[in-house]
């Protein structure tokens, strides 16, 4: 296998290949799905896509998506899927996914293995615990805004607000030293980049494991009151499992919320009537958070599953071993579920979006993310009601090169 083939095939495990018209944003439309995806959604709800010799079932309907994500016949183990085994050699598979790296990676596990980890973690992410964290989140948001305002306009909302807020929250929750943020943020960015080479991915994974292994051992010697210490003290998880879980929570806990805060602010600024509506009626904040989650759908490349056995979804038979991709942006704009789905409306009644997934793999940290967004947007609107972009909208750099969509920076003034 050539170096180019090695890179291409390994990258396919991160994002299954689809035609450009189904994934590329249109110029001037940073918040909308690709034009081809919107057109395809109007032609049906589940589609057989063949591209460059690869075949994928693409789901764009809401009910069909929930059926796929809830079906026990569907596996989330893309690391050991038939597709993964076909794409990369056994030698490369062993190099990329050694047993110690797979340990604790419960998002890529099926029941009953997944059940064990999910049960241990569910009690750590209760609604009550997230409510108890709310005062501290208010403090973190206030401190970030104080610093940004004191420094003066213009500012980069990503660097000064959207990234540090969830990073500090997840550091405090896990018991990670916030002084280490530059290291894990840079390595996370490399891991999420669609252009990082296989060798760079392996190198960054090893570095992240060493970083977290050191922390786990410190918690074993001197546990505190944080979530990671609780897992060390109160569970039978081994070191590799603790490292894997902690890395997943650290990466997911700051990247997704950071991008929602930045991209959500961008969307509100580009819809000044909705910014004004939310400013005038802060009671709408919970609805606005759900609407932004639905409207923006930052898991833009979709959620992958493969069939462990033949299964019928939406009148279509998916054969054992075939890959299914749930297109989150398309599903969250299904016109059978939402009136005017392509419109951003902060007063829209809550719906059943799939921004956090569905079924046994629904995001564990969704309540934490909701609290961070609610507090973050509320305080931005209250403290900086005259906030506006400092550059034309088409000059805002979009994260089309990353597996989690958003903006690389958001220059603002007030």
Coordinates of C-alpha atoms in Angstrom, one line a residue, residues 24-387:
X24 CA -19.2 21.1 0.8
X25 CA -20.7 24.3 2.1
X26 CA -22.0 26.8 -0.5
X27 CA -20.3 30.2 -0.7
X28 CA -22.1 32.6 1.5
X29 CA -24.1 29.9 3.3
X30 CA -22.0 29.0 6.4
X31 CA -25.0 27.7 8.4
X32 CA -26.8 25.6 5.8
X33 CA -26.2 22.0 4.7
X34 CA -24.5 21.4 1.3
X35 CA -26.8 22.3 -1.6
X36 CA -26.8 18.7 -2.9
X37 CA -27.7 17.4 0.5
X38 CA -30.7 19.6 0.7
X39 CA -31.8 18.6 -2.8
X40 CA -31.3 14.9 -2.0
X41 CA -33.4 15.2 1.2
X42 CA -36.3 16.3 -1.0
X43 CA -36.1 13.1 -3.0
X44 CA -36.4 10.6 -0.2
X45 CA -35.3 9.7 3.3
X46 CA -32.7 7.1 2.9
X47 CA -30.4 6.9 -0.1
X48 CA -27.8 4.5 -1.6
X49 CA -24.7 6.5 -2.4
X50 CA -22.0 5.1 -4.6
X51 CA -18.8 7.1 -5.0
X52 CA -15.3 6.1 -6.0
X53 CA -16.1 2.5 -5.6
X54 CA -17.5 2.9 -2.1
X55 CA -21.2 2.3 -1.2
X56 CA -22.9 4.0 1.8
X57 CA -26.5 4.3 2.9
X58 CA -27.2 8.0 3.7
X59 CA -30.1 8.7 6.0
X60 CA -31.7 12.2 5.7
X61 CA -35.1 11.5 7.3
X62 CA -35.8 12.1 11.0
X63 CA -37.7 9.0 11.9
X64 CA -35.3 6.8 9.9
X65 CA -32.3 8.4 11.6
X66 CA -33.8 7.6 15.1
X67 CA -34.5 4.0 13.9
X68 CA -30.9 3.5 12.8
X69 CA -29.5 5.0 16.0
X70 CA -31.8 2.9 18.2
X71 CA -31.5 -0.4 16.3
X72 CA -29.6 -3.1 18.1
X73 CA -28.6 -4.6 14.7
X74 CA -26.6 -1.4 14.0
X75 CA -23.0 -1.3 15.4
X76 CA -21.1 1.8 16.3
X77 CA -17.8 -0.1 16.3
X78 CA -16.3 1.5 13.2
X79 CA -12.8 0.6 14.3
X80 CA -13.4 -3.1 13.9
X81 CA -16.2 -2.9 11.2
X82 CA -16.0 -4.9 8.0
X83 CA -15.4 -1.6 6.2
X84 CA -12.4 -0.8 8.4
X85 CA -11.0 -4.2 7.8
X86 CA -11.4 -3.8 4.1
X87 CA -9.9 -0.2 4.0
X88 CA -6.7 -0.8 5.9
X89 CA -4.3 -3.7 6.2
X90 CA -4.1 -5.7 9.4
X91 CA -0.6 -4.2 10.1
X92 CA -1.9 -0.6 9.8
X93 CA -5.0 -1.5 11.9
X94 CA -2.9 -2.9 14.7
X95 CA -0.7 0.3 14.5
X96 CA -3.6 2.7 14.6
X97 CA -5.8 0.9 17.1
X98 CA -3.8 -1.2 19.6
X99 CA -5.8 -2.8 22.4
X100 CA -4.7 -0.1 24.9
X101 CA -6.1 2.6 22.7
X102 CA -9.4 0.9 22.2
X103 CA -9.8 0.4 26.0
X104 CA -12.3 2.8 27.4
X105 CA -13.4 4.1 23.9
X106 CA -17.0 3.3 24.7
X107 CA -18.4 5.4 21.9
X108 CA -17.1 2.7 19.5
X109 CA -18.5 -0.2 21.5
X110 CA -21.8 -2.1 21.4
X111 CA -23.8 -3.6 24.2
X112 CA -23.0 -5.4 26.5
X113 CA -19.4 -3.9 26.5
X114 CA -20.8 -0.4 26.1
X115 CA -23.3 -0.9 28.8
X116 CA -20.7 -1.3 31.5
X117 CA -19.0 2.0 30.8
X118 CA -22.2 3.9 30.2
X119 CA -23.6 2.7 33.5
X120 CA -20.5 3.9 35.4
X121 CA -20.6 7.3 33.7
X122 CA -24.3 8.1 33.7
X123 CA -24.3 8.8 37.4
X124 CA -21.5 11.4 36.9
X125 CA -23.5 13.5 34.4
X126 CA -26.9 13.9 36.1
X127 CA -29.1 16.9 35.6
X128 CA -28.7 17.7 39.3
X129 CA -24.9 17.7 39.1
X130 CA -25.1 20.0 36.1
X131 CA -27.4 22.4 37.9
X132 CA -25.0 22.4 40.9
X133 CA -22.2 23.4 38.4
X134 CA -24.2 26.3 37.1
X135 CA -22.9 29.0 39.6
X136 CA -19.3 28.0 38.7
X137 CA -20.1 28.2 35.0
X138 CA -21.5 31.7 35.6
X139 CA -18.2 32.6 37.2
X140 CA -16.1 31.2 34.4
X141 CA -18.2 33.0 31.8
X142 CA -18.1 36.3 33.7
X143 CA -14.3 36.1 34.1
X144 CA -13.8 35.4 30.4
X145 CA -16.0 38.3 29.4
X146 CA -14.4 40.6 31.9
X147 CA -11.0 39.8 30.5
X148 CA -12.2 40.2 26.9
X149 CA -13.9 43.6 27.6
X150 CA -10.9 44.9 29.6
X151 CA -8.6 44.0 26.7
X152 CA -10.9 46.0 24.3
X153 CA -12.2 45.6 20.9
X154 CA -11.7 44.0 18.4
X155 CA -11.5 40.5 19.9
X156 CA -11.5 37.0 18.6
X157 CA -14.5 35.4 20.3
X158 CA -13.1 31.9 19.8
X159 CA -9.7 32.6 21.5
X160 CA -11.1 34.9 24.1
X161 CA -14.4 33.3 25.0
X162 CA -15.8 30.3 23.2
X163 CA -12.8 28.0 23.7
X164 CA -11.6 29.0 27.2
X165 CA -15.1 28.7 28.8
X166 CA -15.8 25.0 28.1
X167 CA -12.1 24.1 28.4
X168 CA -12.0 25.4 31.9
X169 CA -15.3 23.8 32.8
X170 CA -14.2 20.3 31.6
X171 CA -10.8 20.7 33.2
X172 CA -12.5 21.5 36.6
X173 CA -15.0 18.6 36.1
X174 CA -12.3 16.1 35.3
X175 CA -9.5 17.5 37.5
X176 CA -7.2 18.5 34.7
X177 CA -4.7 21.3 35.3
X178 CA -6.0 24.2 33.2
X179 CA -2.4 25.2 32.7
X180 CA -2.0 22.2 30.4
X181 CA -4.8 23.5 28.0
X182 CA -2.4 24.6 25.2
X183 CA -1.1 21.1 24.9
X184 CA -4.4 19.2 24.8
X185 CA -6.1 21.8 22.7
X186 CA -3.3 21.7 20.0
X187 CA -3.3 17.9 20.1
X188 CA -7.1 17.7 19.9
X189 CA -7.1 20.0 16.9
X190 CA -4.6 17.7 15.2
X191 CA -6.7 14.6 16.0
X192 CA -9.9 16.3 14.6
X193 CA -8.3 17.7 11.4
X194 CA -9.3 15.9 8.2
X195 CA -5.8 16.6 6.8
X196 CA -3.7 15.2 9.6
X197 CA -1.6 12.3 8.2
X198 CA -1.9 8.8 9.7
X199 CA 1.5 9.0 11.2
X200 CA 0.6 12.4 12.9
X201 CA -2.6 10.8 14.2
X202 CA -0.7 7.9 15.7
X203 CA 1.9 10.3 17.2
X204 CA -0.8 12.6 18.7
X205 CA -2.8 9.7 20.1
X206 CA 0.3 8.4 21.9
X207 CA 1.0 11.8 23.3
X208 CA -2.5 12.3 24.5
X209 CA -2.4 8.9 26.2
X210 CA 0.9 9.7 28.0
X211 CA -0.6 13.0 29.1
X212 CA -3.7 11.4 30.5
X213 CA -1.8 8.4 31.9
X214 CA 0.2 10.7 34.0
X215 CA -2.9 12.4 35.4
X216 CA -4.6 9.1 36.1
X217 CA -1.6 7.9 38.1
X218 CA -1.6 11.2 40.1
X219 CA -5.3 10.7 40.9
X220 CA -4.6 7.1 42.0
X221 CA -2.0 8.4 44.5
X222 CA -3.9 11.5 45.6
X223 CA -7.6 11.5 44.6
X224 CA -9.7 14.7 44.8
X225 CA -13.4 15.5 44.4
X226 CA -13.4 15.6 40.6
X227 CA -15.0 13.2 38.2
X228 CA -11.8 11.4 37.2
X229 CA -10.9 10.8 40.9
X230 CA -14.4 9.4 41.4
X231 CA -13.8 6.9 38.6
X232 CA -10.4 6.0 40.0
X233 CA -11.7 5.5 43.5
X234 CA -15.2 4.0 43.0
X235 CA -14.9 1.7 39.9
X236 CA -13.0 -1.3 38.8
X237 CA -11.8 0.4 35.6
X238 CA -8.2 -0.5 34.8
X239 CA -5.6 2.2 33.9
X240 CA -6.0 1.8 30.1
X241 CA -9.8 2.2 30.4
X242 CA -9.5 5.2 32.7
X243 CA -7.1 6.9 30.2
X244 CA -9.4 6.1 27.3
X245 CA -12.5 7.5 29.0
X246 CA -10.8 10.6 30.3
X247 CA -9.4 11.4 26.9
X248 CA -12.8 11.0 25.3
X249 CA -14.4 13.3 27.9
X250 CA -11.7 15.9 27.6
X251 CA -11.8 16.1 23.9
X252 CA -15.6 16.0 23.5
X253 CA -16.1 18.2 26.5
X254 CA -14.4 21.3 25.1
X255 CA -14.4 21.0 21.3
X256 CA -18.1 20.6 20.7
X257 CA -19.3 23.3 23.1
X258 CA -16.6 25.7 22.0
X259 CA -17.8 25.4 18.4
X260 CA -21.4 25.8 19.3
X261 CA -20.7 29.0 21.3
X262 CA -18.7 30.5 18.4
X263 CA -20.8 29.3 15.5
X264 CA -24.0 30.1 17.4
X265 CA -22.9 33.6 18.1
X266 CA -22.0 34.0 14.4
X267 CA -25.4 32.8 13.4
X268 CA -27.2 35.1 15.8
X269 CA -25.1 38.1 14.6
X270 CA -26.0 37.2 11.0
X271 CA -29.7 37.1 12.0
X272 CA -30.0 40.4 13.9
X273 CA -33.8 40.0 14.3
X274 CA -33.1 36.8 16.3
X275 CA -30.3 38.4 18.3
X276 CA -32.7 41.3 19.2
X277 CA -35.6 38.8 20.0
X278 CA -33.4 36.9 22.4
X279 CA -31.9 40.1 23.9
X280 CA -35.4 41.4 24.6
X281 CA -36.7 38.2 26.0
X282 CA -34.0 36.3 27.8
X283 CA -36.6 33.7 28.9
X284 CA -36.3 32.3 25.4
X285 CA -32.7 31.1 26.1
X286 CA -33.5 27.4 26.5
X287 CA -35.5 27.4 23.3
X288 CA -32.7 29.3 21.5
X289 CA -30.1 26.7 22.6
X290 CA -32.2 23.9 21.2
X291 CA -32.8 25.8 18.0
X292 CA -29.1 26.6 17.5
X293 CA -28.2 22.9 18.1
X294 CA -30.8 21.9 15.5
X295 CA -30.0 24.7 13.0
X296 CA -26.2 24.4 13.0
X297 CA -25.6 20.6 13.5
X298 CA -21.9 20.8 13.9
X299 CA -21.4 17.0 13.5
X300 CA -21.7 17.9 9.8
X301 CA -20.0 14.7 8.5
X302 CA -22.7 12.5 10.1
X303 CA -22.8 9.6 12.4
X304 CA -21.7 6.2 11.1
X305 CA -23.0 2.7 11.8
X306 CA -22.7 -0.6 10.2
X307 CA -25.2 -3.5 10.1
X308 CA -24.4 -6.5 12.1
X309 CA -27.2 -8.4 10.3
X310 CA -29.8 -7.6 7.7
X311 CA -32.2 -5.0 8.9
X312 CA -35.1 -3.0 7.4
X313 CA -35.1 0.7 7.9
X314 CA -37.7 3.0 6.3
X315 CA -38.7 0.3 3.9
X316 CA -35.1 -0.4 2.7
X317 CA -33.2 -3.5 3.5
X318 CA -29.7 -2.8 4.7
X319 CA -27.5 -5.9 4.4
X320 CA -25.1 -7.2 7.0
X321 CA -21.7 -5.4 6.8
X322 CA -23.1 -2.3 5.0
X323 CA -22.3 1.2 6.2
X324 CA -25.0 3.7 7.1
X325 CA -24.3 7.4 7.7
X326 CA -27.0 9.5 9.5
X327 CA -26.7 13.0 8.1
X328 CA -27.3 15.1 11.2
X329 CA -27.6 18.4 9.2
X330 CA -30.2 16.9 6.9
X331 CA -32.1 15.1 9.6
X332 CA -32.3 18.2 11.8
X333 CA -33.9 20.1 8.9
X334 CA -36.5 17.4 8.0
X335 CA -39.6 19.4 6.9
X336 CA -41.8 16.6 8.2
X337 CA -40.7 17.6 11.7
X338 CA -40.2 21.3 11.5
X339 CA -42.1 24.2 9.8
X340 CA -39.6 26.3 7.8
X341 CA -36.7 24.1 8.8
X342 CA -34.1 26.3 7.1
X343 CA -35.1 29.3 9.2
X344 CA -33.4 30.2 12.5
X345 CA -36.2 31.0 15.0
X346 CA -35.1 31.3 18.7
X347 CA -38.7 31.0 19.8
X348 CA -39.3 27.8 18.0
X349 CA -41.0 25.1 20.2
X350 CA -38.5 22.4 21.2
X351 CA -38.3 19.5 18.8
X352 CA -36.6 16.1 18.8
X353 CA -33.4 17.0 17.1
X354 CA -30.5 14.5 16.9
X355 CA -27.7 17.0 17.6
X356 CA -26.8 14.9 20.6
X357 CA -27.5 11.6 18.8
X358 CA -30.2 9.1 19.9
X359 CA -30.4 5.7 21.6
X360 CA -27.8 4.2 23.8
X361 CA -25.0 6.4 22.4
X362 CA -26.8 9.7 23.0
X363 CA -24.3 12.2 24.3
X364 CA -23.5 11.9 28.0
X365 CA -22.5 15.5 28.4
X366 CA -25.6 17.0 26.8
X367 CA -26.9 18.7 29.9
X368 CA -23.5 20.2 30.7
X369 CA -23.3 21.6 27.1
X370 CA -26.8 23.0 27.4
X371 CA -25.9 24.8 30.7
X372 CA -22.7 26.2 29.2
X373 CA -24.5 27.5 26.1
X374 CA -27.4 28.9 28.0
X375 CA -25.1 30.8 30.4
X376 CA -22.7 31.8 27.7
X377 CA -25.3 33.3 25.2
X378 CA -27.2 34.9 28.0
X379 CA -24.2 36.8 29.3
X380 CA -23.0 37.7 25.9
X381 CA -26.3 39.3 25.1
X382 CA -26.5 41.0 28.4
X383 CA -22.9 42.3 28.6
X384 CA -22.4 43.1 24.9
X385 CA -25.7 43.9 23.3
X386 CA -24.0 45.9 20.5
X387 CA -21.7 43.0 19.6

